[in-house]
Short mmCIF file of C-alpha atoms in Angstrom, two decimals:
data_model
loop_
_atom_site.label_atom_id
_atom_site.label_comp_id
_atom_site.label_asym_id
_atom_site.label_seq_id
_atom_site.Cartn_x
_atom_site.Cartn_y
_atom_site.Cartn_z
CA GLU A 875 57.38 233.28 116.55
CA GLY A 876 56.32 232.23 120.03
CA ARG A 877 59.91 232.29 121.26
CA ALA A 878 60.47 235.66 119.61
CA ARG A 879 57.48 237.07 121.48
CA GLU A 880 58.76 235.59 124.73
CA ALA A 881 61.87 237.68 124.16
CA ALA A 882 59.62 240.71 123.54
CA ILE A 883 58.04 240.15 126.98
CA LEU A 884 61.51 240.10 128.52
CA GLN A 885 62.41 243.34 126.79
CA ALA A 886 59.12 245.00 127.78
CA GLY A 887 59.85 244.36 131.46
CA LEU A 888 63.28 245.99 131.52
CA ILE A 889 63.68 249.38 133.23
CA PRO A 890 65.47 252.24 131.42
CA ASN A 891 69.23 252.34 131.76
CA VAL A 892 71.01 254.85 133.99
CA GLU A 893 72.67 257.60 131.96
CA LEU A 894 76.16 258.90 132.71
CA LYS A 895 76.96 262.43 131.66
CA ALA A 896 80.43 263.98 131.96
CA ALA A 897 81.21 267.52 130.85
CA THR A 898 84.05 270.00 130.93
CA THR A 899 83.38 273.73 130.94
CA GLU A 900 86.21 276.02 129.84
CA ASP A 901 85.90 279.73 130.66
CA LEU A 902 87.87 281.75 128.09
CA GLY A 903 88.36 284.67 130.52
CA VAL A 904 91.79 285.63 131.95
CA GLY A 905 92.79 283.38 134.84
CA ALA A 906 89.70 281.26 134.59
CA GLN A 907 89.85 277.58 135.42
CA ALA A 908 88.10 274.67 133.75
CA GLN A 909 85.22 272.97 135.54
CA GLN A 910 84.29 269.33 135.29
CA SER A 911 80.95 267.76 136.11
CA VAL A 912 79.87 264.15 136.37
CA GLN A 913 76.18 263.29 136.63
CA LEU A 914 74.02 260.18 136.75
CA SER A 915 70.42 260.42 135.61
CA GLN A 916 67.58 257.92 135.78
CA LEU A 917 64.27 257.98 133.90
CA ILE A 918 61.38 257.02 136.17
CA GLU A 919 58.31 255.78 134.31
CA LEU A 920 55.00 256.78 135.83
CA GLY A 921 51.52 255.43 135.14
CA GLU A 922 52.64 251.77 135.45
CA LYS A 923 53.98 251.89 131.90
CA ARG A 924 56.35 248.98 132.37
CA THR A 925 53.59 246.75 133.81
CA LYS A 926 51.25 247.61 130.97
CA ARG A 927 54.00 247.07 128.41
CA VAL A 928 54.52 243.57 129.78
CA GLN A 929 50.78 242.90 129.74
CA ALA A 930 50.49 243.96 126.10
CA ALA A 931 53.50 241.85 125.12
CA SER A 932 52.07 238.85 127.02
CA LYS A 933 48.79 239.13 125.09
CA THR A 934 50.76 239.17 121.85
CA TYR A 935 52.54 236.01 122.97
CA ALA A 936 49.14 234.34 123.53
CA LEU A 937 48.25 235.18 119.92
CA ALA A 938 51.36 233.38 118.72
CA GLY A 939 50.19 230.28 120.61
CA TRP A 940 46.85 230.26 118.82
CA ASP A 941 48.53 230.89 115.45
CA TYR A 942 50.75 227.88 116.15
CA GLU A 943 47.74 225.73 117.00
CA ALA A 944 45.99 226.79 113.77
CA LYS A 945 49.07 225.90 111.74
CA ARG A 946 49.43 222.56 113.55
CA LEU A 947 45.83 221.58 112.81
CA LYS A 948 46.22 222.68 109.19
CA VAL A 949 49.31 220.50 108.72
CA ILE A 950 47.60 217.51 110.36
CA THR A 951 44.52 217.95 108.16
CA GLU A 952 46.49 218.31 104.94
CA THR A 953 48.60 215.26 105.79
CA TYR A 954 45.55 213.18 106.68
CA GLN A 955 43.79 214.17 103.47
CA ALA A 956 46.91 213.34 101.46
CA PHE A 957 46.93 209.95 103.18
CA ILE A 958 43.28 209.43 102.21
CA ASP A 959 44.17 210.29 98.59
CA VAL A 960 46.87 207.60 98.65
CA LEU A 961 44.44 205.00 100.02
CA SER A 962 41.89 206.02 97.41
CA ALA A 963 44.43 205.84 94.58
CA GLN A 964 45.58 202.39 95.75
CA LYS A 965 41.97 201.24 95.71
CA ARG A 966 41.53 202.72 92.25
CA VAL A 967 44.50 200.71 90.96
CA SER A 968 43.02 197.56 92.52
CA MET A 969 39.65 198.27 90.90
CA ALA A 970 41.30 198.82 87.51
CA GLU A 971 43.09 195.50 87.83
CA ASP A 972 39.77 193.84 88.68
CA MET A 973 38.26 195.40 85.57
CA VAL A 974 41.09 193.99 83.46
CA ARG A 975 40.47 190.53 84.86
CA LEU A 976 36.75 190.99 84.23
CA ALA A 977 37.41 192.12 80.65
CA GLU A 978 39.69 189.13 80.12
CA GLN A 979 36.97 186.84 81.47
CA VAL A 980 34.40 188.35 79.11
CA GLY A 981 36.89 188.14 76.25
CA SER A 982 37.44 184.46 76.95
CA ILE A 983 33.70 183.77 76.82
CA VAL A 984 33.37 185.73 73.58
CA SER A 985 36.30 183.87 72.00
CA ASN A 986 34.69 180.55 72.86
CA ARG A 987 31.40 181.60 71.28
CA VAL A 988 33.21 182.92 68.19
CA GLU A 989 35.09 179.64 67.82
CA ALA A 990 31.81 177.77 68.21
CA GLY A 991 30.36 179.91 65.42
CA LYS A 992 27.60 181.26 67.61
CA VAL A 993 28.55 184.95 67.24
CA SER A 994 30.39 187.11 64.72
CA PRO A 995 34.21 187.52 65.00
CA VAL A 996 33.54 191.26 65.20
CA GLU A 997 32.64 190.74 68.85
CA ASN A 998 36.24 189.75 69.52
CA SER A 999 37.31 193.22 68.40
CA LYS A 1000 34.80 194.81 70.76
CA THR A 1001 36.11 192.87 73.74
CA ASP A 1002 39.71 193.64 72.74
CA ILE A 1003 38.88 197.36 72.77
CA ALA A 1004 37.25 197.04 76.19
CA LEU A 1005 40.32 195.18 77.47
CA SER A 1006 42.69 197.83 76.09
CA LEU A 1007 40.68 200.60 77.74
CA ALA A 1008 40.77 198.72 81.04
CA ARG A 1009 44.56 198.38 80.82
CA MET A 1010 44.87 202.09 80.04
CA GLU A 1011 42.87 202.78 83.19
CA ILE A 1012 45.43 200.80 85.21
CA GLU A 1013 48.27 202.97 83.92
CA ARG A 1014 46.35 206.16 84.61
CA ALA A 1015 45.49 205.00 88.14
CA LYS A 1016 49.13 204.11 88.82
CA ARG A 1017 50.31 207.55 87.72
CA GLU A 1018 47.73 209.16 89.98
CA LEU A 1019 48.84 206.93 92.84
CA GLU A 1020 52.47 207.94 92.36
CA ALA A 1021 51.54 211.64 92.41
CA ASN A 1022 49.57 211.18 95.63
CA ARG A 1023 52.40 209.21 97.25
CA THR A 1024 54.82 212.01 96.42
CA ARG A 1025 52.45 214.59 97.89
CA LEU A 1026 52.09 212.59 101.10
CA ALA A 1027 55.84 212.13 101.47
CA GLY A 1028 56.25 215.88 101.01
CA ALA A 1029 54.22 216.38 104.20
CA TRP A 1030 57.24 215.26 106.23
CA GLY A 1031 59.87 216.75 103.95
CA ASN A 1032 60.78 213.87 101.63
CA ALA A 1033 61.07 214.74 97.94
CA LYS A 1034 60.39 211.10 97.02
CA PRO A 1035 58.25 208.55 98.86
CA LEU A 1036 60.23 205.82 100.62
CA PHE A 1037 57.16 203.77 101.53
CA THR A 1038 55.64 201.22 99.17
CA SER A 1039 52.02 201.41 100.30
CA ALA A 1040 49.72 203.02 102.85
CA ASN A 1041 47.65 200.92 105.23
CA GLY A 1042 44.14 202.06 106.10
CA ASP A 1043 40.48 201.18 105.87
CA LEU A 1044 38.41 203.48 103.68
CA ASP A 1045 35.32 201.41 104.51
CA ALA A 1046 35.45 202.55 108.15
CA ILE A 1047 32.42 204.85 108.05
CA LEU A 1048 31.13 206.01 111.43
CA PRO A 1049 27.79 207.62 112.40
CA ILE A 1050 27.72 211.42 112.18
CA PRO A 1051 27.15 213.38 115.42
CA PRO A 1052 24.32 215.95 115.50
CA PHE A 1053 25.22 219.35 114.11
CA ASP A 1054 24.54 221.13 117.41
CA GLN A 1055 27.14 218.96 119.12
CA LEU A 1056 29.68 220.33 116.67
CA THR A 1057 28.67 223.98 116.91
CA ILE A 1058 29.18 224.06 120.70
CA ARG A 1059 32.79 223.00 120.06
CA LEU A 1060 33.58 225.92 117.80
CA SER A 1061 35.14 227.73 120.75
CA GLN A 1062 38.05 225.29 120.36
CA ASN A 1063 38.69 226.56 116.84
CA PRO A 1064 42.02 228.44 116.88
CA GLU A 1065 40.79 231.04 114.42
CA LEU A 1066 37.98 232.00 116.81
CA ALA A 1067 39.94 231.51 120.02
CA ARG A 1068 42.71 233.78 118.77
CA TRP A 1069 40.24 236.64 118.38
CA SER A 1070 39.44 236.61 122.09
CA ALA A 1071 43.18 236.94 122.69
CA GLU A 1072 43.39 239.57 119.93
CA ILE A 1073 40.66 241.71 121.56
CA SER A 1074 42.37 241.37 124.92
CA GLN A 1075 45.69 242.42 123.38
CA ARG A 1076 44.16 245.50 121.76
CA GLN A 1077 42.56 246.47 125.05
CA ALA A 1078 45.95 246.15 126.70
CA GLN A 1079 47.42 248.33 123.97
CA ILE A 1080 44.85 251.06 124.72
CA ALA A 1081 45.80 250.94 128.40
CA LEU A 1082 49.46 251.24 127.45
CA GLU A 1083 48.88 254.21 125.16
CA GLU A 1084 46.83 255.95 127.84
CA ALA A 1085 49.65 255.38 130.32
CA LYS A 1086 52.10 256.93 127.87
CA ALA A 1087 50.12 260.17 128.15
CA ILE A 1088 51.38 260.47 131.75
CA PRO A 1089 54.76 262.24 131.67
CA ASN A 1090 57.84 260.48 133.01
CA ILE A 1091 60.32 262.20 135.28
CA THR A 1092 64.09 262.16 135.14
CA VAL A 1093 66.13 262.58 138.32
CA SER A 1094 69.84 263.31 138.21
CA GLY A 1095 72.70 263.89 140.63
CA GLY A 1096 76.43 264.36 140.48
CA TYR A 1097 79.48 266.41 141.33
CA LEU A 1098 80.82 269.68 139.98
CA THR A 1099 84.49 270.47 140.49
CA SER A 1100 86.58 273.50 139.54
CA GLY A 1101 90.03 273.42 138.10
CA THR A 1102 91.76 274.62 141.29
CA VAL A 1103 92.80 272.54 144.22
CA SER A 1104 91.46 274.98 146.79
CA ASN A 1105 87.87 274.74 145.64
CA SER A 1106 85.85 271.82 147.05
CA PRO A 1107 83.44 269.80 144.88
CA ALA A 1108 79.79 270.77 144.73
CA PHE A 1109 76.88 268.30 144.60
CA ILE A 1110 74.41 268.75 141.74
CA ALA A 1111 70.81 267.47 141.86
CA GLY A 1112 68.20 267.86 139.18
CA LEU A 1113 64.66 266.93 138.24
CA SER A 1114 63.06 267.21 134.80
CA ILE A 1115 59.55 266.49 133.60
CA PRO A 1116 58.02 267.19 130.16
CA LEU A 1117 54.91 269.33 130.12
CA PRO A 1118 52.11 267.61 128.15
CA ILE A 1119 50.79 270.76 126.58
CA PHE A 1120 50.70 269.74 122.91
CA ASP A 1121 51.50 266.04 122.78
CA LYS A 1122 49.23 264.04 125.07
CA ASN A 1123 49.61 260.89 122.96
CA GLN A 1124 46.05 261.47 121.82
CA GLY A 1125 46.73 260.22 118.28
CA ASN A 1126 48.09 256.87 119.42
CA ILE A 1127 45.23 256.47 121.91
CA GLN A 1128 42.65 257.07 119.17
CA GLU A 1129 44.47 254.65 116.85
CA ALA A 1130 44.44 251.92 119.51
CA ARG A 1131 40.72 252.46 120.13
CA HIS A 1132 39.90 252.27 116.43
CA ARG A 1133 41.93 249.07 116.13
CA LEU A 1134 39.91 247.60 119.00
CA SER A 1135 36.66 248.45 117.19
CA LYS A 1136 38.07 246.94 114.02
CA GLY A 1137 39.06 243.78 115.91
CA GLU A 1138 35.56 243.35 117.32
CA GLU A 1139 34.11 243.48 113.79
CA GLU A 1140 36.76 241.11 112.49
CA LYS A 1141 35.88 238.69 115.29
CA LYS A 1142 32.23 238.71 114.16
CA ALA A 1143 33.33 238.08 110.57
CA ALA A 1144 35.52 235.18 111.71
CA GLU A 1145 32.61 233.65 113.63
CA THR A 1146 30.41 233.86 110.53
CA ARG A 1147 33.12 232.41 108.31
CA VAL A 1148 33.87 229.47 110.62
CA ASN A 1149 30.17 228.69 111.05
CA ASN A 1150 29.77 228.65 107.27
CA LEU A 1151 32.79 226.37 106.91
CA LEU A 1152 31.33 223.98 109.48
CA SER A 1153 27.96 223.98 107.70
CA GLN A 1154 29.60 223.23 104.36
CA ALA A 1155 31.75 220.46 105.81
CA TYR A 1156 28.76 218.97 107.62
CA ARG A 1157 26.71 218.93 104.42
CA ALA A 1158 29.61 217.30 102.60
CA VAL A 1159 30.09 214.59 105.21
CA SER A 1160 26.32 213.95 105.45
CA THR A 1161 25.98 213.67 101.68
CA ALA A 1162 28.96 211.36 101.36
CA HIS A 1163 27.78 209.25 104.31
CA ALA A 1164 24.35 208.78 102.72
CA GLU A 1165 25.88 207.92 99.33
CA VAL A 1166 28.22 205.35 100.86
CA ALA A 1167 25.36 203.71 102.74
CA THR A 1168 23.13 203.53 99.66
CA LEU A 1169 25.85 202.33 97.32
CA LYS A 1170 27.10 199.69 99.73
CA SER A 1171 23.72 198.28 100.77
CA LYS A 1172 21.74 198.55 97.54
CA ILE A 1173 23.49 199.60 94.35
CA LEU A 1174 26.74 197.60 94.46
CA PRO A 1175 25.06 194.24 95.25
CA ARG A 1176 22.50 194.83 92.48
CA THR A 1177 25.05 195.81 89.84
CA GLN A 1178 27.17 192.78 90.72
CA SER A 1179 24.26 190.36 90.57
CA THR A 1180 23.03 191.97 87.33
CA PHE A 1181 26.44 191.61 85.72
CA ASP A 1182 26.76 187.98 86.82
CA ALA A 1183 23.31 187.19 85.41
CA ILE A 1184 23.94 188.95 82.09
CA ASN A 1185 27.40 187.39 81.76
CA GLU A 1186 25.99 183.92 82.31
CA GLY A 1187 23.04 184.71 80.03
CA TYR A 1188 25.42 185.81 77.25
CA ARG A 1189 27.28 182.51 77.55
CA LEU A 1190 23.96 180.77 77.04
CA GLY A 1191 23.00 183.06 74.17
CA LYS A 1192 20.26 184.96 76.01
CA PHE A 1193 21.94 188.40 75.92
CA SER A 1194 24.03 190.32 73.44
CA LEU A 1195 27.64 191.42 73.91
CA MET A 1196 26.48 195.02 74.24
CA ASP A 1197 24.44 193.98 77.27
CA VAL A 1198 27.55 192.43 78.80
CA LEU A 1199 29.76 195.46 78.10
CA ASP A 1200 27.08 197.83 79.41
CA ALA A 1201 26.77 195.82 82.63
CA GLN A 1202 30.55 195.80 82.91
CA ARG A 1203 30.71 199.61 82.64
CA THR A 1204 27.85 199.94 85.12
CA ILE A 1205 29.58 197.91 87.79
CA PHE A 1206 32.81 199.84 87.28
CA ASP A 1207 30.98 203.17 87.49
CA ALA A 1208 29.20 202.09 90.68
CA LYS A 1209 32.45 201.02 92.32
CA THR A 1210 34.10 204.27 91.23
CA ARG A 1211 31.21 206.28 92.69
CA TYR A 1212 31.48 204.29 95.92
CA LEU A 1213 35.22 205.00 96.13
CA GLN A 1214 34.65 208.70 95.47
CA ALA A 1215 31.97 208.87 98.17
CA MET A 1216 34.25 207.18 100.73
CA THR A 1217 37.10 209.53 99.86
CA ALA A 1218 34.83 212.57 100.13
CA TYR A 1219 33.53 211.33 103.48
CA HIS A 1220 36.97 210.98 105.07
CA LYS A 1221 38.16 214.33 103.69
CA ALA A 1222 35.05 216.06 105.04
CA VAL A 1223 35.64 214.42 108.42
CA ALA A 1224 39.15 215.87 108.41
CA ASP A 1225 37.76 219.32 107.60
CA ILE A 1226 35.31 219.12 110.51
CA GLU A 1227 38.01 217.95 112.90
CA GLN A 1228 40.17 220.90 111.89
CA ILE A 1229 37.26 223.29 112.50
CA ILE A 1230 36.24 221.96 115.92
CA GLY A 1231 39.77 221.07 117.05
CA GLU A 1232 38.71 217.57 118.08
CA ARG A 1233 38.37 214.08 116.62
CA LEU A 1234 34.88 213.42 115.31
CA ASP A 1235 34.64 210.00 116.94
CA THR A 1236 34.95 211.62 120.40
CA VAL A 1237 31.88 213.85 119.90
CA PRO A 1238 28.76 212.51 121.70
CA MET A 1239 25.92 211.28 119.52
CA ILE A 1240 23.30 212.77 121.86
CA LYS A 1241 21.32 215.63 120.36
CA ASN A 1242 20.95 218.66 122.58
CA ASP A 1243 17.50 219.86 123.64
CA LYS A 1244 17.16 223.41 122.26
CA GLY A 1245 20.91 223.65 121.96
CA SER A 1246 21.52 223.19 125.71
#
């Protein structure tokens, strides 16, 4: 589209072609001779129409640049988020495999206690069910991983993924910059930046339509010859100009002015929409960041230590199998919640980076005083 609009600028700068007019006049009277005329005429545009046409076309070209930037950021964001989904799905498969090993470990302890006659054989069935469910979770996680891998490969045009795994660190959680440091970067957002170019283009269109109200002139010159050899050629010169009595291009001028007013309102709506998107993304990243910090520092260590204690206590006969299975589900749920929070954090970071047009880790952590 950008190249197409470059061509439109070229076309807007061209002057009208010279017109060639040749005519033969035949007098039907007795003894009359035919006359031939050849004329060249040139339209001369007044009111700097060609300059203003080029200016309007150039503003339209600037819009194409911002539309390209918006599309580029969208593709980068979607690809990054697809990459995060692959990392998350890989982690989910690894967690499911850990749960299988954990279920097998619990099953081994239960089998030993059943063989020793310390608990009912029914408990073997309970652990077998838990193990089967854990293995089903592996298969589900693998199918989800394959779907996410296919989606990521589609970002660069491959119908099927050719890579075996994605390498990345979901645990890389960085501090969040102050909200005011993000809002002052909204001017980099292509959706907002394009509206400044859009308003400028519509202003240029008004100037062009007003220039069109000024009539152009056409000058012409040529030769007129008669059909006899004795007559010498005569030079013809002409000048024509339309009289703007009825059509003063007033309709197109009014249309351009109304479109400018509309554009100014649409710019305000875009500013509101982008600010809301930033607020939503900031809330999402703040929430996920807080959840990750709490889960990592408090909940995960406690669930792990609780499970280890209950598992060892069951082996010694201090706890029931239900206590073990409940602790097992709790640790899996906590790890799943932790994974979800990390995934949400990285996706929200990608959303913010798309909105501000900048990497989040390059934004200063200093909070502005009264927004300055």
